[in-house]
mmCIF file of C-alpha atoms in Angstrom:
data_model
loop_
_atom_site.group_PDB
_atom_site.id
_atom_site.type_symbol
_atom_site.label_atom_id
_atom_site.label_comp_id
_atom_site.label_asym_id
_atom_site.label_seq_id
_atom_site.Cartn_x
_atom_site.Cartn_y
_atom_site.Cartn_z
ATOM 1 C CA MET A 230 26.231 -32.548 22.064
ATOM 2 C CA PHE A 231 25.692 -29.118 23.519
ATOM 3 C CA PRO A 232 28.124 -26.924 25.485
ATOM 4 C CA PHE A 233 25.931 -27.168 28.581
ATOM 5 C CA SER A 234 26.059 -30.976 28.463
ATOM 6 C CA PHE A 235 28.490 -32.529 30.925
ATOM 7 C CA GLU A 236 30.127 -34.636 28.171
ATOM 8 C CA TRP A 237 31.247 -31.538 26.250
ATOM 9 C CA ALA A 238 35.015 -31.315 25.858
ATOM 10 C CA TRP A 239 36.545 -28.077 24.655
ATOM 11 C CA ASP A 240 39.201 -29.249 22.234
ATOM 12 C CA MET A 241 40.873 -27.520 19.304
ATOM 13 C CA ALA A 242 38.281 -28.748 16.784
ATOM 14 C CA HIS A 243 35.475 -27.055 18.718
ATOM 15 C CA TYR A 244 37.416 -23.796 18.971
ATOM 16 C CA VAL A 245 38.163 -23.774 15.235
ATOM 17 C CA PHE A 246 34.641 -24.696 14.178
ATOM 18 C CA LEU A 247 32.850 -22.308 16.529
ATOM 19 C CA GLY A 248 35.363 -19.543 15.818
ATOM 20 C CA GLY A 249 34.825 -19.899 12.073
ATOM 21 C CA MET A 250 31.076 -20.066 12.494
ATOM 22 C CA TRP A 251 30.916 -16.885 14.591
ATOM 23 C CA TYR A 252 33.355 -15.155 12.216
ATOM 24 C CA ALA A 253 31.060 -15.947 9.266
ATOM 25 C CA ILE A 254 27.946 -14.923 11.191
ATOM 26 C CA GLY A 255 29.661 -11.648 12.148
ATOM 27 C CA ILE A 256 30.594 -10.850 8.542
ATOM 28 C CA ILE A 257 27.097 -11.664 7.277
ATOM 29 C CA SER A 258 25.536 -9.580 10.059
ATOM 30 C CA ALA A 259 27.831 -6.637 9.360
ATOM 31 C CA GLY A 260 27.036 -6.735 5.632
ATOM 32 C CA LEU A 261 23.314 -7.021 6.246
ATOM 33 C CA SER A 262 23.415 -4.161 8.761
ATOM 34 C CA TYR A 263 25.316 -1.992 6.284
ATOM 35 C CA CYS A 264 22.806 -2.687 3.497
ATOM 36 C CA ILE A 265 19.792 -2.005 5.712
ATOM 37 C CA GLY A 266 21.366 1.177 7.086
ATOM 38 C CA LYS A 267 22.305 2.394 3.598
ATOM 39 C CA ALA A 268 18.783 1.695 2.319
ATOM 40 C CA LEU A 269 17.256 3.590 5.243
ATOM 41 C CA LEU A 270 19.562 6.578 4.755
ATOM 42 C CA ASP A 271 18.868 6.670 1.019
ATOM 43 C CA THR A 272 15.129 6.460 1.654
ATOM 44 C CA VAL A 273 15.202 9.291 4.182
ATOM 45 C CA ALA A 274 17.339 11.431 1.841
ATOM 46 C CA GLY A 275 14.927 10.809 -1.059
ATOM 47 C CA LYS A 276 17.540 9.199 -3.311
ATOM 48 C CA GLY A 277 15.305 6.257 -4.204
ATOM 49 C CA HIS A 278 13.594 5.883 -7.558
ATOM 50 C CA ASP A 279 9.836 5.595 -7.638
ATOM 51 C CA HIS A 280 9.594 3.111 -10.557
ATOM 52 C CA GLY A 281 6.859 5.284 -12.023
ATOM 53 C CA GLY A 282 5.374 5.130 -15.510
ATOM 54 C CA ASP A 283 8.170 7.244 -16.992
ATOM 55 C CA HIS A 284 9.417 4.547 -19.369
ATOM 56 C CA HIS A 285 9.040 4.898 -23.131
#
């Protein structure tokens, strides 16, 4: 059932499940945003390695 359905009943199980789901989505989103931002800043600053043919 969906929240916009008239049979939906907001009980404690829904609050716990949806709260945990959005908490997990928030943590994953924050970590992904941090990694993308860090990669962009490192790229702009020229800290990346070029993986060139420098290996012996």
